[in-house]
Coordinates of C-alpha atoms and ligand atoms in Angstrom, one line a residue:
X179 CA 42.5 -22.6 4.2
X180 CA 41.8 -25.6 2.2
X181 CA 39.3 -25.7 -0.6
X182 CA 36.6 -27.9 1.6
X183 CA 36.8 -25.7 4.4
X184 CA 36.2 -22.9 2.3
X185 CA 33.1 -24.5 0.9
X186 CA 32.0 -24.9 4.2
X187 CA 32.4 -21.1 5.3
X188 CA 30.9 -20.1 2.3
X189 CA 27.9 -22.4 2.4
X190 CA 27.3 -20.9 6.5
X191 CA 26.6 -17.8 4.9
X192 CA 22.6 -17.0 4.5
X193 CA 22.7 -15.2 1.4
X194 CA 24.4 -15.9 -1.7
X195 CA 27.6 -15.6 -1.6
X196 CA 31.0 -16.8 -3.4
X197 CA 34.8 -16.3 -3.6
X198 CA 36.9 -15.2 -6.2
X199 CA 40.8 -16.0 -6.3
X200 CA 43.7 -13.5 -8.1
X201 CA 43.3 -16.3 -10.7
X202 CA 39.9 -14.4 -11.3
X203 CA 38.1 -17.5 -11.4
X204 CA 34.7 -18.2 -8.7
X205 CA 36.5 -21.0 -6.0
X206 CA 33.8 -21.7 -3.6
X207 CA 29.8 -20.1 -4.2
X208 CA 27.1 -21.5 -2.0
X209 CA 23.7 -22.6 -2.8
X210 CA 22.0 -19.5 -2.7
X211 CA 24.3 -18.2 -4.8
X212 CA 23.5 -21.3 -7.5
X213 CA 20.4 -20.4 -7.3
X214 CA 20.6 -16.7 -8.5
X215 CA 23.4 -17.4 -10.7
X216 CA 23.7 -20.8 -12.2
X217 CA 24.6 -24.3 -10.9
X218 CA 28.3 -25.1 -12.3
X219 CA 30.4 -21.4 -11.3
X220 CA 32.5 -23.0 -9.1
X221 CA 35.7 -23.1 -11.9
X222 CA 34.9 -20.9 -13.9
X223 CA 35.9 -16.9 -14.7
X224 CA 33.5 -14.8 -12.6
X225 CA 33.2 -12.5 -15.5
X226 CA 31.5 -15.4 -17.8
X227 CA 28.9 -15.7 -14.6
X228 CA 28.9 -12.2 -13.1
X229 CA 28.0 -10.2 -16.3
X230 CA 26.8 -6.8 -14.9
X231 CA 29.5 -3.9 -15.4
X232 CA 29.3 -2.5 -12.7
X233 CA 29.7 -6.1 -10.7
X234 CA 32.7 -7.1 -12.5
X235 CA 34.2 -3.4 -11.7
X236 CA 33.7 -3.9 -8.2
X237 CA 35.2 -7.7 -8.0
X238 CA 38.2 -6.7 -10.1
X239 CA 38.8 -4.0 -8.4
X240 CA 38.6 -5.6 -5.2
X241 CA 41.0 -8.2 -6.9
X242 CA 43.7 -5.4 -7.5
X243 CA 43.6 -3.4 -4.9
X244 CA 42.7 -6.2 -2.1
X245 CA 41.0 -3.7 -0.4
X246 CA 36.6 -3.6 0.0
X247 CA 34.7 -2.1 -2.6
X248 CA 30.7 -2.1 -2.9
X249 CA 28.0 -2.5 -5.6
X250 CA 24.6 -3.5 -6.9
X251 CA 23.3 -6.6 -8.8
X252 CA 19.9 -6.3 -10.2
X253 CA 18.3 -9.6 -11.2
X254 CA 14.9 -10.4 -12.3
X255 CA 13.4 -13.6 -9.7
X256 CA 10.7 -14.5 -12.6
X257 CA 7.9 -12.6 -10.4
X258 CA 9.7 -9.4 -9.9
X259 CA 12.8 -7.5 -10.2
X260 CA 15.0 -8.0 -7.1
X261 CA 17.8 -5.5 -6.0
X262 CA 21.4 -7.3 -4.6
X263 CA 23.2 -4.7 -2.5
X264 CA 27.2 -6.6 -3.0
X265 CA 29.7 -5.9 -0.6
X266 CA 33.7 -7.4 -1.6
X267 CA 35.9 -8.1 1.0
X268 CA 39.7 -9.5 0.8
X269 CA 40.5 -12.3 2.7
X270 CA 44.6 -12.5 2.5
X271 CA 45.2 -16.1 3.8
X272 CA 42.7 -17.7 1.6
X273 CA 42.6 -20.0 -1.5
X274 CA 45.4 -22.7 -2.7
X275 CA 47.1 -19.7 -5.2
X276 CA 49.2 -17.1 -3.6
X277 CA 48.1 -13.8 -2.5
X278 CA 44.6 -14.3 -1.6
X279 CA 40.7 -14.3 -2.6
X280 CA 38.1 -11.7 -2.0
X281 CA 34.7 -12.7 -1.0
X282 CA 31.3 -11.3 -2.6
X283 CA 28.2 -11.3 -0.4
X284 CA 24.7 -10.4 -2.1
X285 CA 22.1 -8.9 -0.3
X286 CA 18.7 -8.6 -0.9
X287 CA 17.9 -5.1 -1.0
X288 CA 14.5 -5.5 -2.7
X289 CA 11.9 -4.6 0.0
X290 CA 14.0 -2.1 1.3
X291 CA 14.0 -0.2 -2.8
X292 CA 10.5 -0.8 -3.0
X293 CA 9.8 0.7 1.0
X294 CA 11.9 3.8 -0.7
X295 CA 9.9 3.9 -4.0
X296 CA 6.4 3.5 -1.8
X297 CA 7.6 6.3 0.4
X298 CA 8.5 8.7 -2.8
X299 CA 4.8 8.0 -4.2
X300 CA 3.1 8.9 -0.9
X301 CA 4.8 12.5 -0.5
X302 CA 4.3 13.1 -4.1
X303 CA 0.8 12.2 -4.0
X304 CA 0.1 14.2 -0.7
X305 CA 2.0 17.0 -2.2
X306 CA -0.1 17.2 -5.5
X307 CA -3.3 16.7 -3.6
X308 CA -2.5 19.5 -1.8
X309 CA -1.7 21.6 -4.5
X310 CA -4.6 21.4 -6.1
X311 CA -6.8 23.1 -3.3
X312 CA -3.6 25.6 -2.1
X313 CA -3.1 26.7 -5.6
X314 CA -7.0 27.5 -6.5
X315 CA -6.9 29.6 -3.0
X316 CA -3.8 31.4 -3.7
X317 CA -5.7 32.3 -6.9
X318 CA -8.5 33.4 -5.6
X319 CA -6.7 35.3 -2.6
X320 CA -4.9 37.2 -5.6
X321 CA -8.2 37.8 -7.5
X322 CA -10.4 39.2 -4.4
X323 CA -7.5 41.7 -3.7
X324 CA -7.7 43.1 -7.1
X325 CA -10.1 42.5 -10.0
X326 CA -13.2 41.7 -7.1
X327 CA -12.2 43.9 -4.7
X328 CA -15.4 45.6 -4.8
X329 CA -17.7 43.0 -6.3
X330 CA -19.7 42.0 -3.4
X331 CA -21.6 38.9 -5.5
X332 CA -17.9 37.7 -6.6
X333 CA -16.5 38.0 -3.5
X334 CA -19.6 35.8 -1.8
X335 CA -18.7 33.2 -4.6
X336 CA -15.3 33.3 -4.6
X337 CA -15.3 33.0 -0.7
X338 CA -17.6 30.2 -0.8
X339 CA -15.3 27.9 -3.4
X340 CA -12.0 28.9 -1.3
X341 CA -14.2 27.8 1.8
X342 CA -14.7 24.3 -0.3
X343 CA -10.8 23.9 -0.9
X344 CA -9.7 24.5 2.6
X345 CA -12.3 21.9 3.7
X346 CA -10.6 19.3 1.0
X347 CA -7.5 20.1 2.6
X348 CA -8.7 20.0 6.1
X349 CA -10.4 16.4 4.8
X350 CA -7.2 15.0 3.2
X351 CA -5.3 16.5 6.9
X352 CA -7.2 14.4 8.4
X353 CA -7.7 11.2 6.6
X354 CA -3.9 10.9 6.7
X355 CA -3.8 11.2 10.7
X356 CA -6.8 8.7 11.1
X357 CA -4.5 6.6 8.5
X358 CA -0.9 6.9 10.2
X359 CA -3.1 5.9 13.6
X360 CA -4.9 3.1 12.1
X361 CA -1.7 1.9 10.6
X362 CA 0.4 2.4 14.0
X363 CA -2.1 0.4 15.7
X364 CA -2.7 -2.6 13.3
X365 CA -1.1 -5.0 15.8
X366 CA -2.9 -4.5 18.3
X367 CA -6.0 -6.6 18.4
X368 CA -8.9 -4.5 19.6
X369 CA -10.6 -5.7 22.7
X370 CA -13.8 -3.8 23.2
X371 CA -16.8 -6.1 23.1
X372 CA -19.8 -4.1 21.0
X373 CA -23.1 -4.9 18.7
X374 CA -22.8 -4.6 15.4
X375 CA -26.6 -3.9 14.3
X376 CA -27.0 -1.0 16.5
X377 CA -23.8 0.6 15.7
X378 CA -24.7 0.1 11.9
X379 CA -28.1 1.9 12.6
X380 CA -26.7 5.1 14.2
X381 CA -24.4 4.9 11.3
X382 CA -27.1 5.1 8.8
X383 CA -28.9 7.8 11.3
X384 CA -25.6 10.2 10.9
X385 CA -25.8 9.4 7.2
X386 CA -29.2 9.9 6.1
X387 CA -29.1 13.6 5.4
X388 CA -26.5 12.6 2.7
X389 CA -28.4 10.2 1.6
X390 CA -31.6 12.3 1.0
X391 CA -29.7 15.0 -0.7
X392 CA -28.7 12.7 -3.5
X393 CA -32.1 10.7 -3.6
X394 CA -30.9 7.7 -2.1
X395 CA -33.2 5.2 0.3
X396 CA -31.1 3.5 2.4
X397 CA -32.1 0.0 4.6
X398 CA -30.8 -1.9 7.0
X399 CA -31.2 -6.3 7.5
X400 CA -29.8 -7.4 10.2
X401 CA -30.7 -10.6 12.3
X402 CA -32.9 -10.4 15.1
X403 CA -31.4 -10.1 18.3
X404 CA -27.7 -8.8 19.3
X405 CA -24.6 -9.5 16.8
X406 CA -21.6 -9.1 18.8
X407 CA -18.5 -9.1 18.1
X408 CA -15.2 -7.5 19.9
X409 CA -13.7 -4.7 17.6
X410 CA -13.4 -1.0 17.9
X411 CA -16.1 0.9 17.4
X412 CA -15.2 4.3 16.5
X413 CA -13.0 2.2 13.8
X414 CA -15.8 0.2 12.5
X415 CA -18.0 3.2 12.4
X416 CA -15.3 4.8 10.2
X417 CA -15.5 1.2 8.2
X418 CA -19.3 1.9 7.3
X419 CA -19.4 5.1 6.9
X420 CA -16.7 5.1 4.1
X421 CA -18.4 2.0 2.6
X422 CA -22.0 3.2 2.5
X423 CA -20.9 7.0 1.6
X424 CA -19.1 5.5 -1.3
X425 CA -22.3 4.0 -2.4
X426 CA -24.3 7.4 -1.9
X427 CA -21.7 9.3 -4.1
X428 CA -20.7 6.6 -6.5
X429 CA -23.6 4.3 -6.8
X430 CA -26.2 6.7 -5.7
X431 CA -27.9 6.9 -9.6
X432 CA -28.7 3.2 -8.6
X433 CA -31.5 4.8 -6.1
X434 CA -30.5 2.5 -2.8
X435 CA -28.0 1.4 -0.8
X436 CA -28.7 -1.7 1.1
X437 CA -26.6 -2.8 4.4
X438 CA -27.4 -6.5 4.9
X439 CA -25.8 -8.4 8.2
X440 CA -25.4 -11.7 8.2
X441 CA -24.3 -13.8 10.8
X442 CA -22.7 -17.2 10.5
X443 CA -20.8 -20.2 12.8
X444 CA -19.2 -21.1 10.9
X445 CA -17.7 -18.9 7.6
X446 CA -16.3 -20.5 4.8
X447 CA -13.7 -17.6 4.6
X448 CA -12.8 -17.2 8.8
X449 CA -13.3 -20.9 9.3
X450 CA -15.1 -19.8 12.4
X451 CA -18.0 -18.0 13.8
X452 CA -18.0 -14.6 11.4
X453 CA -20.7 -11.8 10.8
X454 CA -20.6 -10.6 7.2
X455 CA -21.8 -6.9 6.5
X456 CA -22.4 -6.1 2.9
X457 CA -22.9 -2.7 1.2
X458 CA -24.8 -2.8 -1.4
X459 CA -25.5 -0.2 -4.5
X460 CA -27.0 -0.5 -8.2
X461 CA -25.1 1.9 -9.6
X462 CA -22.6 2.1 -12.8
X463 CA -20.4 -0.4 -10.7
X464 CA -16.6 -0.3 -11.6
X465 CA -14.6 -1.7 -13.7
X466 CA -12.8 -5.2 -13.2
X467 CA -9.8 -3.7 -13.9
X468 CA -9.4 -0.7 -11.3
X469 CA -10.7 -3.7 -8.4
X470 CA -7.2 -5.3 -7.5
X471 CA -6.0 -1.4 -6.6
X472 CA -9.2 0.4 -5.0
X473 CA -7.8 0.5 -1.7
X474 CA -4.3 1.7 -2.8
X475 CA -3.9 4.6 -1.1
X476 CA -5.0 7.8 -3.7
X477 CA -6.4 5.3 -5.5
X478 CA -9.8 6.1 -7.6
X479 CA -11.5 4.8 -10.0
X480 CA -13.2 7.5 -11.5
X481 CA -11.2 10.6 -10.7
X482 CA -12.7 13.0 -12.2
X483 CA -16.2 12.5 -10.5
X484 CA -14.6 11.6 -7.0
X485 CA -12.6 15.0 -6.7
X486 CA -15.5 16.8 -8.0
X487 CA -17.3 14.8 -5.0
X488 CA -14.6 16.0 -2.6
X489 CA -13.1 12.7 -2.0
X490 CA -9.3 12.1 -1.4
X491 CA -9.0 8.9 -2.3
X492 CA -7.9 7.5 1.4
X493 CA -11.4 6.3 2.1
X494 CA -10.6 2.5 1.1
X495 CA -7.1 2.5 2.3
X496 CA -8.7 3.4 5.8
X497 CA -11.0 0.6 5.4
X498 CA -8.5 -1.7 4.6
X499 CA -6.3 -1.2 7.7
X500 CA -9.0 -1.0 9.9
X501 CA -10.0 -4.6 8.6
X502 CA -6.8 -5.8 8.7
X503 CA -7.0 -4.8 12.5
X504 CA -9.7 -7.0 13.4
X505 CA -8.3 -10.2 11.3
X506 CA -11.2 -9.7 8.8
X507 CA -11.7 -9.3 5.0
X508 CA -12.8 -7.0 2.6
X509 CA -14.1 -8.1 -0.4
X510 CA -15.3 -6.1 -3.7
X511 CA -18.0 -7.4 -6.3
X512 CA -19.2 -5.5 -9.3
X513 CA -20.3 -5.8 -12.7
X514 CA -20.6 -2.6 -14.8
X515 CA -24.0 -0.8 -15.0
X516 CA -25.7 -3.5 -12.2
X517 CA -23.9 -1.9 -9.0
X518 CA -21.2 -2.7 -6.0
X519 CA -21.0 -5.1 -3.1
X520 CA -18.5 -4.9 -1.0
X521 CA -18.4 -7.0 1.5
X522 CA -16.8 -6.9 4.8
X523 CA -16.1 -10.1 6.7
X524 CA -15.0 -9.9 10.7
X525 CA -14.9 -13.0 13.2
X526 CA -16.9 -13.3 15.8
Ligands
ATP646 N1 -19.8 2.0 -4.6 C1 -19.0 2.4 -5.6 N2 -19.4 2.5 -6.9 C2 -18.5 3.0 -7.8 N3 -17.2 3.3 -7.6 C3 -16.8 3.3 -6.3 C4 -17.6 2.8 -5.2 N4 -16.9 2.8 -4.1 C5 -15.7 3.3 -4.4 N5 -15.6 3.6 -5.8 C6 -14.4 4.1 -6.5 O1 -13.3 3.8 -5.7 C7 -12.5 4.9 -5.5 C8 -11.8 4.9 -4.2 O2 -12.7 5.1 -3.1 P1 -12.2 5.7 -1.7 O3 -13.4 5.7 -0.8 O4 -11.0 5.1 -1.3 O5 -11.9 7.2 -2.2 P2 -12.8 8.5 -2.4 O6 -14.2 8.1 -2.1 O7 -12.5 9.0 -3.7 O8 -12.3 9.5 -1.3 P3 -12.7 9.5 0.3 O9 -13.4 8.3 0.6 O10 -11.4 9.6 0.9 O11 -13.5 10.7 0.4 C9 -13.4 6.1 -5.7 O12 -12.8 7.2 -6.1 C10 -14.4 5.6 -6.7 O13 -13.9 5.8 -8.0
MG647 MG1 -14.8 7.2 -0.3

């Protein structure tokens, strides 16, 4: 095969990827290859241009035996590290010198390591918030068949906290169904037609016992008249009820959480007709720096006072997806010691 052809070949293929002859120097490398290497290899000794170990290994290796061989190139793309799954194969009839050339293809194997990695997280994270409530009941279990075994004020105590950490388990059980479903539905674009203002009163109804516990007024604004919007309902419900239960729990020293509705034609952030709902508490607010991450799944800001308060840390990441459903936006505004809005944007 002549040199041009070569080129050619190697430029068809959509990923970096270059070829090597037994004179151990790179013969043809397309442009994606440039890119992630340098621009002048083609000439050169791969080694001076491949400098990973484990790289030149697998190329000279490939090289000697003419046979495949496999590897990894880890690179750095100036945003992120990026992962290069390389696979070596010997092409006999190629290049101008005798016996050969093997050819190096890099793929990108970034999203699928960081898929992994997420994947790791999430069972370790369900496994340790599991632990916590399974291991204070297995000790409690232990301690009402011996020490309290005929304490009858203990064992009403002790029954009542291990009644508390199987409903945190039975909680975090279920917030990762109604997340798996809300996730395995995202594409599909909800179609029931429903009003807003009414379904964001009976929320406030459900939630008002809450509310008075911890000393909290809560209020509704909403536009006279019908706000409708298609969505679905039991998801939106979910929406507010996470949103304006946050602000009980979290922002609840703040004395009120306000739900304001306002409706638009035109939004500046749907470019459309959009109806903006925003949850509002004056509590301790939370920090610019946890914002970016609060609907990561598990993620709190204050952990300490949300496990105390029962919360798994799924209530954002819920609200997220759900969002993301209905081609709407969730925004997050606080200052510390004035309160939280967040706001929650759906078209119309
Ligand atoms: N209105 C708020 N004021 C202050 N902090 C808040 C507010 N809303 C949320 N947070 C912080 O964001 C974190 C994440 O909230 P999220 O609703 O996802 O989880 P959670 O409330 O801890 O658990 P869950 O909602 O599943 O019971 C909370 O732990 C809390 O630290
Ligand atoms: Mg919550």
């Amino acid at each position: 095969m002549s040199d041009d052809l070569l080129a050619e070949f190697v430029d068809a293929i959509p990923m970096p990827a270059l070829v090597v002859d037994q004179t151990e120097r790179i013969i043809a490398a397309n442009t994606d290859a440039k890119a992630l290497l340098a621009q002048n290899i083609v000439g050169r000794h791969f080694a001076t241009i491949l400098r990973q170990p484990q790289v030149i290994d697998a190329i000279e290796q490939s090289l000697h035996t003419k046979g495949p061989t496999k590897t990894r190139h880890l690179s750095n793309d100036g945003a992120q590290d990026t992962t290069f799954e390389v696979e070596c194969r010997y092409m006999n009839g190629v290049g101008a010198v005798e016996g050969g050339a093997m050819l190096a293809i890099f793929q990108d194997v970034t999203h699928v390591e960081q898929a992994s990695q997420m994947r790791r997280d999430f069972v370790a994270n369900v496994s340790h918030e599991l632990k916590t409530p399974l291991t204070a009941l297995m000790g409690f279990i232990e301690t009402l068949r011996g020490p309290a075994r005929d304490d009858a004020v203990a064992r009403e105590r002790f029954l009542q906290i291990m009644a508390d950490e199987a409903n945190r388990m039975n909680r975090l059980v279920g917030d990762l169904l109604s997340l798996n479903r809300v996730e395995s539905e995202e594409r599909v674009r909800p179609k029931e037609q429903l009003e807003l203002s009414g379904l964001l009163q009976s929320t406030l109804n459900s939630l008002r016992p809450l509310a008075e516990d911890a000393d909290v007024e809560l209020s509704l604004t909403a536009p006279e008249g019908p706000v409708s919007l298609a969505g679905d309902s039991d998801q939106l419900r979910q929406v507010f009820t996470n949103l304006i239960e946050n602000g009980i729990k979290y922002g609840g020293s703040g004395g009120s959480v306000e739900v304001i509705v306002i409706s638009s034609e035109r939004d500046t952030a749907m470019r459309g007709p959009a109806v903006r709902v925003q949850v509002i508490d004056k509590g301790p607010g939370i920090d610019a720096v946890h914002l970016p991450r609060l609907t990561e799944r598990f993620y709190r800001a204050d952990s300490h006072r949300s496990r105390q308060l029962g919360g798994t840390g799924l209530g954002l990441a819920i609200v997220k997806h759900i969002i993301n459903r209905h081609r709407g936006r969730l925004r997050v505004e606080s200052e510390l010691g004035k309160g939280t809005a967040f706001t929650v944007i759906l078209p119309r």
